[in-house]
Amino acid sequence: MGLRLFRGGDTSLKIGEELTRALVEETDQDVNGRGKKGSLESFDDLVKEMTLKRRDIRAFASVTKKMLLQMERKVQSAKHHELVYWHLASHGIPKSLHCLSLRLTEEYSVNAMARMRLPPPESVSRLTDPSFHHIVILTDNVLAASVVISSTVQNAVNPEKFVFHIVTDKKTYTPMHAWFAINSASSPVVEVKGLHQYDWPQEVNFKVREMLDIHRLIWRRHYQNLKDSDFSFVEGSHEQSLQALNPSCLALLNHLRIYVPKLFPDLNKIVLLDDDVVVQSDLSSLWETDLNGKVAGAVVDSWCGNNCCPGRKYKDYFNFSHPLISSSLVQDDCAWLSGMNVFDLKAWRQTNITEAYSAWLRLSVSSGLQLWQPGALPPTLLAFTGLIQSLEPSWHVAGLGSRSVKSPQEILKSAAVLHFSGPAKPWLEISNPEVRSIWYRYVNSSDIFVRKCKIMN
């Protein structure tokens, strides 16, 4: 600093050296905890202080250092608060979506058409016909489900070949049924089924409850660790740490994916889509994909080149300091993307994937809940180890729900499926306007309930 600010004669060099030495000494004092209170608020205050009181260069260095430290603390605090507020905003249900569910529920009670059978009797045989393309969606979001189906149908070469199976919870079943019953004329076969309509054996119910209880324990452990550290995050892991506390980590529908073969015992091959995706191309060829004896097809490699993961690496999910993890996975390997996957359910039933998933959950408990971050994906990655067939990267581009979308425009346009993975879902105001507009193309803006609830606003 001295050499840059004071160039010229010997006097300037001496002043520069003295200032530099004073700043270094002041830094050493700050490390020992001195001089961090009473700093000035602005550079103008500093000039007045130095001018009026005729402070020497050591005092100037002291006050300057205090100001810099205070400014740094304010910047870090502002960044922290911004991230927390943004994270909280991602958990809310917009008024428009709440309105839509209420109006559809009311319509179900007063309109016989909203209660008609889904699918109609003449189409029931298609629900288990292997010659059709079966798509499964597990969701409690009516609008999101409508966009997934609308975008798939509009971009399909033969939309009549598709059969959609929507699984939802009991509270969402009524509005979900009403929506697709009223809009049935513009869509192919759609089945809406609530979890309360499944009659599972007591053994399965017990395993599901055990699964949810363990996931809640992991979530609470992670939350307590952050709380004990006063939510002080390691640089670069802020968003990831908060995402691990997302309530969706505890949602039953997210965890039931591991039981898809039991949800659909009569199906052999399906495509599972998340409710936060937009389909831009015909998906028919996915059912013809050769999985080479594997159970599932997923995007693992990325459009951005070798060793460039489309999502996260295993080290972002798992605790590799634990021998159980380090002996099972390689921390720098890419984790496969969920959100758009092909599943050979017949091959799945011949493996112990679901049992392995449960075994890993019990191992997590016996290991002190320290094996992975909260969420359904980490144990799923372990259970499917060695059973994933890599798909072309253009099938699935994820991360559009993050704070900044990194995928180039040409990649977004050519991708078959765009996935708004991350907190910034397209139906939230915090989502990226550029990619949100892609999602809104497939919202049925002519629907009377969409207009009354001001969804497009």
PDB file of C-alpha atoms in Angstrom, residues 135-389:
ATOM      1  CA  ILE A 135     -45.724 -41.479 -16.810  1.00  0.00           C
ATOM      2  CA  VAL A 136     -45.884 -41.308 -13.002  1.00  0.00           C
ATOM      3  CA  ILE A 137     -46.083 -38.008 -11.078  1.00  0.00           C
ATOM      4  CA  LEU A 138     -46.111 -37.851  -7.267  1.00  0.00           C
ATOM      5  CA  THR A 139     -47.309 -34.382  -6.270  1.00  0.00           C
ATOM      6  CA  ASP A 140     -49.619 -32.262  -4.122  1.00  0.00           C
ATOM      7  CA  ASN A 141     -49.436 -29.264  -6.485  1.00  0.00           C
ATOM      8  CA  VAL A 142     -52.383 -29.075  -8.901  1.00  0.00           C
ATOM      9  CA  LEU A 143     -50.972 -26.314 -11.098  1.00  0.00           C
ATOM     10  CA  ALA A 144     -47.548 -27.966 -11.351  1.00  0.00           C
ATOM     11  CA  ALA A 145     -49.091 -31.307 -12.337  1.00  0.00           C
ATOM     12  CA  SER A 146     -51.141 -29.584 -15.033  1.00  0.00           C
ATOM     13  CA  VAL A 147     -48.006 -27.980 -16.504  1.00  0.00           C
ATOM     14  CA  VAL A 148     -46.114 -31.298 -16.572  1.00  0.00           C
ATOM     15  CA  ILE A 149     -48.946 -33.013 -18.437  1.00  0.00           C
ATOM     16  CA  SER A 150     -49.713 -30.063 -20.708  1.00  0.00           C
ATOM     17  CA  SER A 151     -46.077 -29.649 -21.777  1.00  0.00           C
ATOM     18  CA  THR A 152     -45.698 -33.404 -22.366  1.00  0.00           C
ATOM     19  CA  VAL A 153     -48.846 -33.616 -24.474  1.00  0.00           C
ATOM     20  CA  GLN A 154     -48.147 -30.493 -26.521  1.00  0.00           C
ATOM     21  CA  ASN A 155     -44.689 -31.725 -27.495  1.00  0.00           C
ATOM     22  CA  ALA A 156     -45.628 -35.376 -28.095  1.00  0.00           C
ATOM     23  CA  VAL A 157     -45.789 -36.771 -31.616  1.00  0.00           C
ATOM     24  CA  ASN A 158     -48.541 -39.215 -30.583  1.00  0.00           C
ATOM     25  CA  PRO A 159     -50.118 -37.779 -27.414  1.00  0.00           C
ATOM     26  CA  GLU A 160     -52.817 -40.450 -27.441  1.00  0.00           C
ATOM     27  CA  LYS A 161     -50.115 -43.020 -26.559  1.00  0.00           C
ATOM     28  CA  PHE A 162     -49.458 -41.447 -23.142  1.00  0.00           C
ATOM     29  CA  VAL A 163     -51.053 -42.464 -19.856  1.00  0.00           C
ATOM     30  CA  PHE A 164     -50.463 -40.283 -16.788  1.00  0.00           C
ATOM     31  CA  HIS A 165     -50.661 -41.660 -13.247  1.00  0.00           C
ATOM     32  CA  ILE A 166     -50.879 -38.932 -10.589  1.00  0.00           C
ATOM     33  CA  VAL A 167     -50.391 -39.964  -6.970  1.00  0.00           C
ATOM     34  CA  THR A 168     -51.311 -37.325  -4.403  1.00  0.00           C
ATOM     35  CA  ASP A 169     -52.166 -37.028  -0.722  1.00  0.00           C
ATOM     36  CA  LYS A 170     -55.641 -37.048   0.792  1.00  0.00           C
ATOM     37  CA  LYS A 171     -55.994 -33.272   1.189  1.00  0.00           C
ATOM     38  CA  THR A 172     -55.071 -32.602  -2.454  1.00  0.00           C
ATOM     39  CA  TYR A 173     -57.014 -35.463  -4.002  1.00  0.00           C
ATOM     40  CA  THR A 174     -60.278 -33.513  -4.362  1.00  0.00           C
ATOM     41  CA  PRO A 175     -58.903 -30.412  -6.176  1.00  0.00           C
ATOM     42  CA  MET A 176     -56.546 -32.576  -8.249  1.00  0.00           C
ATOM     43  CA  HIS A 177     -59.398 -34.816  -9.372  1.00  0.00           C
ATOM     44  CA  ALA A 178     -61.623 -31.820 -10.116  1.00  0.00           C
ATOM     45  CA  TRP A 179     -59.002 -30.156 -12.309  1.00  0.00           C
ATOM     46  CA  PHE A 180     -58.355 -33.155 -14.553  1.00  0.00           C
ATOM     47  CA  ALA A 181     -62.018 -34.141 -14.666  1.00  0.00           C
ATOM     48  CA  ILE A 182     -63.015 -30.691 -15.904  1.00  0.00           C
ATOM     49  CA  ASN A 183     -60.073 -30.514 -18.341  1.00  0.00           C
ATOM     50  CA  SER A 184     -60.254 -34.153 -19.476  1.00  0.00           C
ATOM     51  CA  ALA A 185     -61.266 -33.253 -23.049  1.00  0.00           C
ATOM     52  CA  SER A 186     -57.916 -31.613 -23.733  1.00  0.00           C
ATOM     53  CA  SER A 187     -55.665 -34.342 -22.325  1.00  0.00           C
ATOM     54  CA  PRO A 188     -54.992 -38.068 -22.824  1.00  0.00           C
ATOM     55  CA  VAL A 189     -55.709 -40.671 -20.172  1.00  0.00           C
ATOM     56  CA  VAL A 190     -55.101 -39.316 -16.668  1.00  0.00           C
ATOM     57  CA  GLU A 191     -55.475 -41.305 -13.456  1.00  0.00           C
ATOM     58  CA  VAL A 192     -55.630 -39.443 -10.140  1.00  0.00           C
ATOM     59  CA  LYS A 193     -55.196 -41.590  -7.062  1.00  0.00           C
ATOM     60  CA  GLY A 194     -54.893 -40.571  -3.417  1.00  0.00           C
ATOM     61  CA  LEU A 195     -52.667 -42.355  -0.936  1.00  0.00           C
ATOM     62  CA  HIS A 196     -55.760 -43.078   1.147  1.00  0.00           C
ATOM     63  CA  GLN A 197     -57.039 -45.257  -1.708  1.00  0.00           C
ATOM     64  CA  TYR A 198     -54.143 -47.727  -1.459  1.00  0.00           C
ATOM     65  CA  ASP A 199     -54.626 -50.852   0.602  1.00  0.00           C
ATOM     66  CA  TRP A 200     -51.104 -51.877   1.552  1.00  0.00           C
ATOM     67  CA  PRO A 201     -50.159 -54.754   3.836  1.00  0.00           C
ATOM     68  CA  GLN A 202     -49.407 -53.847   7.435  1.00  0.00           C
ATOM     69  CA  GLU A 203     -45.752 -54.716   6.862  1.00  0.00           C
ATOM     70  CA  VAL A 204     -45.412 -52.036   4.171  1.00  0.00           C
ATOM     71  CA  ASN A 205     -47.187 -49.461   6.331  1.00  0.00           C
ATOM     72  CA  PHE A 206     -44.753 -50.191   9.147  1.00  0.00           C
ATOM     73  CA  LYS A 207     -41.730 -49.753   6.845  1.00  0.00           C
ATOM     74  CA  VAL A 208     -43.081 -46.453   5.515  1.00  0.00           C
ATOM     75  CA  ARG A 209     -43.582 -45.113   9.045  1.00  0.00           C
ATOM     76  CA  GLU A 210     -40.092 -46.269  10.026  1.00  0.00           C
ATOM     77  CA  MET A 211     -38.655 -44.574   6.935  1.00  0.00           C
ATOM     78  CA  LEU A 212     -40.337 -41.253   7.736  1.00  0.00           C
ATOM     79  CA  ASP A 213     -39.307 -41.382  11.399  1.00  0.00           C
ATOM     80  CA  ILE A 214     -35.641 -41.881  10.492  1.00  0.00           C
ATOM     81  CA  HIS A 215     -35.713 -39.061   7.946  1.00  0.00           C
ATOM     82  CA  ARG A 216     -37.200 -36.766  10.594  1.00  0.00           C
ATOM     83  CA  LEU A 217     -34.413 -37.710  13.012  1.00  0.00           C
ATOM     84  CA  ILE A 218     -31.767 -36.891  10.380  1.00  0.00           C
ATOM     85  CA  TRP A 219     -33.461 -33.580   9.633  1.00  0.00           C
ATOM     86  CA  ARG A 220     -33.617 -32.622  13.313  1.00  0.00           C
ATOM     87  CA  ARG A 221     -29.987 -33.589  13.819  1.00  0.00           C
ATOM     88  CA  HIS A 222     -28.913 -31.367  10.919  1.00  0.00           C
ATOM     89  CA  TYR A 223     -31.085 -28.487  12.172  1.00  0.00           C
ATOM     90  CA  GLN A 224     -29.701 -28.793  15.701  1.00  0.00           C
ATOM     91  CA  ASN A 225     -26.131 -28.739  14.406  1.00  0.00           C
ATOM     92  CA  LEU A 226     -26.802 -25.514  12.518  1.00  0.00           C
ATOM     93  CA  LYS A 227     -28.648 -24.043  15.493  1.00  0.00           C
ATOM     94  CA  ASP A 228     -25.763 -24.855  17.840  1.00  0.00           C
ATOM     95  CA  SER A 229     -23.384 -23.081  15.469  1.00  0.00           C
ATOM     96  CA  ASP A 230     -25.755 -20.068  15.425  1.00  0.00           C
ATOM     97  CA  PHE A 231     -26.385 -20.816  11.745  1.00  0.00           C
ATOM     98  CA  SER A 232     -22.833 -19.753  10.908  1.00  0.00           C
ATOM     99  CA  PHE A 233     -22.135 -21.401   7.561  1.00  0.00           C
ATOM    100  CA  VAL A 234     -18.866 -22.363   5.990  1.00  0.00           C
ATOM    101  CA  GLU A 235     -18.136 -20.125   3.009  1.00  0.00           C
ATOM    102  CA  GLY A 236     -19.593 -21.598  -0.176  1.00  0.00           C
ATOM    103  CA  SER A 237     -22.008 -23.964   1.584  1.00  0.00           C
ATOM    104  CA  HIS A 238     -24.683 -21.471   2.662  1.00  0.00           C
ATOM    105  CA  GLU A 239     -27.364 -22.370   0.134  1.00  0.00           C
ATOM    106  CA  GLN A 240     -26.638 -26.091   0.333  1.00  0.00           C
ATOM    107  CA  SER A 241     -26.948 -26.073   4.138  1.00  0.00           C
ATOM    108  CA  LEU A 242     -30.285 -24.291   4.007  1.00  0.00           C
ATOM    109  CA  GLN A 243     -31.647 -26.492   1.234  1.00  0.00           C
ATOM    110  CA  ALA A 244     -31.029 -29.477   3.476  1.00  0.00           C
ATOM    111  CA  LEU A 245     -33.600 -27.987   5.868  1.00  0.00           C
ATOM    112  CA  ASN A 246     -36.258 -27.671   3.174  1.00  0.00           C
ATOM    113  CA  PRO A 247     -39.619 -29.044   4.407  1.00  0.00           C
ATOM    114  CA  SER A 248     -39.836 -31.126   1.221  1.00  0.00           C
ATOM    115  CA  CYS A 249     -37.133 -33.315   2.773  1.00  0.00           C
ATOM    116  CA  LEU A 250     -39.867 -34.583   5.093  1.00  0.00           C
ATOM    117  CA  ALA A 251     -42.688 -34.816   2.537  1.00  0.00           C
ATOM    118  CA  LEU A 252     -44.208 -38.288   2.306  1.00  0.00           C
ATOM    119  CA  LEU A 253     -44.691 -38.124  -1.472  1.00  0.00           C
ATOM    120  CA  ASN A 254     -40.966 -37.496  -1.973  1.00  0.00           C
ATOM    121  CA  HIS A 255     -40.019 -40.548   0.057  1.00  0.00           C
ATOM    122  CA  LEU A 256     -42.553 -42.891  -1.541  1.00  0.00           C
ATOM    123  CA  ARG A 257     -40.569 -43.043  -4.804  1.00  0.00           C
ATOM    124  CA  ILE A 258     -38.663 -45.968  -3.377  1.00  0.00           C
ATOM    125  CA  TYR A 259     -42.008 -47.824  -3.275  1.00  0.00           C
ATOM    126  CA  VAL A 260     -43.014 -47.118  -6.890  1.00  0.00           C
ATOM    127  CA  PRO A 261     -43.041 -50.859  -7.802  1.00  0.00           C
ATOM    128  CA  LYS A 262     -45.621 -51.400  -5.049  1.00  0.00           C
ATOM    129  CA  LEU A 263     -47.628 -48.341  -6.094  1.00  0.00           C
ATOM    130  CA  PHE A 264     -47.922 -49.746  -9.621  1.00  0.00           C
ATOM    131  CA  PRO A 265     -47.711 -53.550  -9.404  1.00  0.00           C
ATOM    132  CA  ASP A 266     -49.167 -54.007 -12.913  1.00  0.00           C
ATOM    133  CA  LEU A 267     -46.665 -51.778 -14.757  1.00  0.00           C
ATOM    134  CA  ASN A 268     -43.268 -52.872 -16.053  1.00  0.00           C
ATOM    135  CA  LYS A 269     -41.703 -49.684 -17.439  1.00  0.00           C
ATOM    136  CA  ILE A 270     -42.418 -46.089 -16.491  1.00  0.00           C
ATOM    137  CA  VAL A 271     -40.966 -42.595 -16.669  1.00  0.00           C
ATOM    138  CA  LEU A 272     -41.059 -40.801 -13.326  1.00  0.00           C
ATOM    139  CA  LEU A 273     -41.320 -37.003 -13.583  1.00  0.00           C
ATOM    140  CA  ASP A 274     -41.075 -34.469 -10.766  1.00  0.00           C
ATOM    141  CA  ASP A 275     -43.783 -31.818 -10.629  1.00  0.00           C
ATOM    142  CA  ASP A 276     -41.272 -28.989 -11.162  1.00  0.00           C
ATOM    143  CA  VAL A 277     -40.316 -29.936 -14.730  1.00  0.00           C
ATOM    144  CA  VAL A 278     -41.262 -28.700 -18.183  1.00  0.00           C
ATOM    145  CA  VAL A 279     -41.167 -31.126 -21.109  1.00  0.00           C
ATOM    146  CA  GLN A 280     -39.958 -29.603 -24.387  1.00  0.00           C
ATOM    147  CA  SER A 281     -39.597 -32.667 -26.641  1.00  0.00           C
ATOM    148  CA  ASP A 282     -41.335 -35.937 -27.408  1.00  0.00           C
ATOM    149  CA  LEU A 283     -40.499 -38.479 -24.673  1.00  0.00           C
ATOM    150  CA  SER A 284     -41.641 -41.581 -26.559  1.00  0.00           C
ATOM    151  CA  SER A 285     -38.154 -42.898 -27.272  1.00  0.00           C
ATOM    152  CA  LEU A 286     -37.435 -43.180 -23.532  1.00  0.00           C
ATOM    153  CA  TRP A 287     -39.559 -46.352 -23.411  1.00  0.00           C
ATOM    154  CA  GLU A 288     -37.368 -47.839 -26.161  1.00  0.00           C
ATOM    155  CA  THR A 289     -34.119 -47.000 -24.339  1.00  0.00           C
ATOM    156  CA  ASP A 290     -31.913 -50.021 -23.709  1.00  0.00           C
ATOM    157  CA  LEU A 291     -30.993 -49.948 -20.019  1.00  0.00           C
ATOM    158  CA  ASN A 292     -28.434 -52.740 -20.516  1.00  0.00           C
ATOM    159  CA  GLY A 293     -29.815 -54.791 -17.675  1.00  0.00           C
ATOM    160  CA  LYS A 294     -29.859 -51.835 -15.264  1.00  0.00           C
ATOM    161  CA  VAL A 295     -32.902 -50.804 -13.264  1.00  0.00           C
ATOM    162  CA  ALA A 296     -33.024 -47.091 -14.047  1.00  0.00           C
ATOM    163  CA  GLY A 297     -31.937 -44.573 -16.644  1.00  0.00           C
ATOM    164  CA  ALA A 298     -30.748 -41.115 -15.553  1.00  0.00           C
ATOM    165  CA  VAL A 299     -28.538 -38.273 -16.711  1.00  0.00           C
ATOM    166  CA  VAL A 300     -25.129 -38.565 -15.063  1.00  0.00           C
ATOM    167  CA  ASP A 301     -22.768 -36.804 -17.458  1.00  0.00           C
ATOM    168  CA  SER A 302     -23.258 -33.181 -18.377  1.00  0.00           C
ATOM    169  CA  TRP A 303     -23.370 -30.869 -21.368  1.00  0.00           C
ATOM    170  CA  CYS A 304     -20.512 -28.877 -19.803  1.00  0.00           C
ATOM    171  CA  GLY A 305     -17.860 -31.534 -20.509  1.00  0.00           C
ATOM    172  CA  ASN A 306     -15.857 -34.218 -18.719  1.00  0.00           C
ATOM    173  CA  ASN A 307     -15.776 -34.147 -14.917  1.00  0.00           C
ATOM    174  CA  CYS A 308     -18.451 -31.461 -14.944  1.00  0.00           C
ATOM    175  CA  CYS A 309     -21.420 -32.739 -12.981  1.00  0.00           C
ATOM    176  CA  PRO A 310     -24.897 -31.713 -14.108  1.00  0.00           C
ATOM    177  CA  GLY A 311     -26.000 -31.728 -10.476  1.00  0.00           C
ATOM    178  CA  ARG A 312     -23.819 -32.356  -7.442  1.00  0.00           C
ATOM    179  CA  LYS A 313     -21.028 -34.701  -6.560  1.00  0.00           C
ATOM    180  CA  TYR A 314     -21.355 -37.389  -3.930  1.00  0.00           C
ATOM    181  CA  LYS A 315     -19.289 -35.333  -1.517  1.00  0.00           C
ATOM    182  CA  ASP A 316     -22.074 -32.707  -1.530  1.00  0.00           C
ATOM    183  CA  TYR A 317     -24.497 -35.222  -0.027  1.00  0.00           C
ATOM    184  CA  PHE A 318     -22.419 -37.573   2.101  1.00  0.00           C
ATOM    185  CA  ASN A 319     -20.014 -37.540   5.038  1.00  0.00           C
ATOM    186  CA  PHE A 320     -16.905 -39.178   3.575  1.00  0.00           C
ATOM    187  CA  SER A 321     -15.114 -39.093   6.914  1.00  0.00           C
ATOM    188  CA  HIS A 322     -17.285 -42.062   7.868  1.00  0.00           C
ATOM    189  CA  PRO A 323     -15.888 -45.441   6.691  1.00  0.00           C
ATOM    190  CA  LEU A 324     -19.323 -46.739   5.646  1.00  0.00           C
ATOM    191  CA  ILE A 325     -19.554 -43.963   3.042  1.00  0.00           C
ATOM    192  CA  SER A 326     -15.933 -43.808   1.937  1.00  0.00           C
ATOM    193  CA  SER A 327     -15.939 -47.559   1.296  1.00  0.00           C
ATOM    194  CA  SER A 328     -19.142 -47.401  -0.790  1.00  0.00           C
ATOM    195  CA  LEU A 329     -18.752 -44.263  -2.941  1.00  0.00           C
ATOM    196  CA  VAL A 330     -16.127 -42.036  -4.572  1.00  0.00           C
ATOM    197  CA  GLN A 331     -16.566 -38.488  -3.339  1.00  0.00           C
ATOM    198  CA  ASP A 332     -15.732 -36.742  -6.643  1.00  0.00           C
ATOM    199  CA  ASP A 333     -18.055 -38.897  -8.759  1.00  0.00           C
ATOM    200  CA  CYS A 334     -21.173 -37.254 -10.135  1.00  0.00           C
ATOM    201  CA  ALA A 335     -24.501 -38.156  -8.581  1.00  0.00           C
ATOM    202  CA  TRP A 336     -27.192 -39.026 -11.112  1.00  0.00           C
ATOM    203  CA  LEU A 337     -30.041 -36.598 -11.566  1.00  0.00           C
ATOM    204  CA  SER A 338     -33.482 -37.357 -10.205  1.00  0.00           C
ATOM    205  CA  GLY A 339     -36.540 -35.603 -11.591  1.00  0.00           C
ATOM    206  CA  MET A 340     -36.698 -37.382 -14.959  1.00  0.00           C
ATOM    207  CA  ASN A 341     -35.907 -41.071 -14.787  1.00  0.00           C
ATOM    208  CA  VAL A 342     -36.782 -44.243 -16.679  1.00  0.00           C
ATOM    209  CA  PHE A 343     -37.499 -47.229 -14.429  1.00  0.00           C
ATOM    210  CA  ASP A 344     -37.696 -50.869 -15.426  1.00  0.00           C
ATOM    211  CA  LEU A 345     -40.044 -51.965 -12.652  1.00  0.00           C
ATOM    212  CA  LYS A 346     -39.798 -55.597 -13.685  1.00  0.00           C
ATOM    213  CA  ALA A 347     -36.028 -55.542 -13.182  1.00  0.00           C
ATOM    214  CA  TRP A 348     -36.470 -53.533  -9.965  1.00  0.00           C
ATOM    215  CA  ARG A 349     -38.674 -56.253  -8.470  1.00  0.00           C
ATOM    216  CA  GLN A 350     -35.905 -58.769  -9.053  1.00  0.00           C
ATOM    217  CA  THR A 351     -33.442 -56.754  -6.935  1.00  0.00           C
ATOM    218  CA  ASN A 352     -33.296 -55.782  -3.266  1.00  0.00           C
ATOM    219  CA  ILE A 353     -33.198 -52.002  -3.904  1.00  0.00           C
ATOM    220  CA  THR A 354     -36.076 -51.119  -1.583  1.00  0.00           C
ATOM    221  CA  GLU A 355     -34.689 -53.381   1.145  1.00  0.00           C
ATOM    222  CA  ALA A 356     -31.210 -51.862   0.676  1.00  0.00           C
ATOM    223  CA  TYR A 357     -32.729 -48.401   1.086  1.00  0.00           C
ATOM    224  CA  SER A 358     -34.274 -49.424   4.414  1.00  0.00           C
ATOM    225  CA  ALA A 359     -31.026 -51.059   5.510  1.00  0.00           C
ATOM    226  CA  TRP A 360     -29.087 -47.844   4.849  1.00  0.00           C
ATOM    227  CA  LEU A 361     -31.609 -45.887   6.910  1.00  0.00           C
ATOM    228  CA  ARG A 362     -31.081 -48.230   9.854  1.00  0.00           C
ATOM    229  CA  LEU A 363     -27.310 -47.946   9.408  1.00  0.00           C
ATOM    230  CA  SER A 364     -27.678 -44.188   9.556  1.00  0.00           C
ATOM    231  CA  VAL A 365     -29.385 -44.467  12.941  1.00  0.00           C
ATOM    232  CA  SER A 366     -26.776 -46.845  14.336  1.00  0.00           C
ATOM    233  CA  SER A 367     -24.025 -44.516  13.058  1.00  0.00           C
ATOM    234  CA  GLY A 368     -25.365 -41.481  14.885  1.00  0.00           C
ATOM    235  CA  LEU A 369     -27.288 -39.951  11.938  1.00  0.00           C
ATOM    236  CA  GLN A 370     -24.042 -38.638  10.465  1.00  0.00           C
ATOM    237  CA  LEU A 371     -23.858 -40.415   7.103  1.00  0.00           C
ATOM    238  CA  TRP A 372     -25.639 -37.869   4.884  1.00  0.00           C
ATOM    239  CA  GLN A 373     -27.606 -34.661   4.729  1.00  0.00           C
ATOM    240  CA  PRO A 374     -31.413 -34.684   5.068  1.00  0.00           C
ATOM    241  CA  GLY A 375     -33.479 -35.782   2.075  1.00  0.00           C
ATOM    242  CA  ALA A 376     -34.685 -38.849   0.207  1.00  0.00           C
ATOM    243  CA  LEU A 377     -31.972 -38.707  -2.462  1.00  0.00           C
ATOM    244  CA  PRO A 378     -28.819 -39.709  -0.475  1.00  0.00           C
ATOM    245  CA  PRO A 379     -30.052 -43.171   0.608  1.00  0.00           C
ATOM    246  CA  THR A 380     -31.577 -43.616  -2.857  1.00  0.00           C
ATOM    247  CA  LEU A 381     -28.172 -42.988  -4.435  1.00  0.00           C
ATOM    248  CA  LEU A 382     -26.716 -45.687  -2.184  1.00  0.00           C
ATOM    249  CA  ALA A 383     -29.504 -48.186  -2.871  1.00  0.00           C
ATOM    250  CA  PHE A 384     -29.166 -47.764  -6.667  1.00  0.00           C
ATOM    251  CA  THR A 385     -25.354 -48.027  -6.729  1.00  0.00           C
ATOM    252  CA  GLY A 386     -24.321 -49.882  -9.899  1.00  0.00           C
ATOM    253  CA  LEU A 387     -27.871 -50.054 -11.246  1.00  0.00           C
ATOM    254  CA  ILE A 388     -28.060 -46.770 -13.199  1.00  0.00           C
ATOM    255  CA  GLN A 389     -27.778 -46.534 -16.996  1.00  0.00           C
TER     256      GLN A 389
END
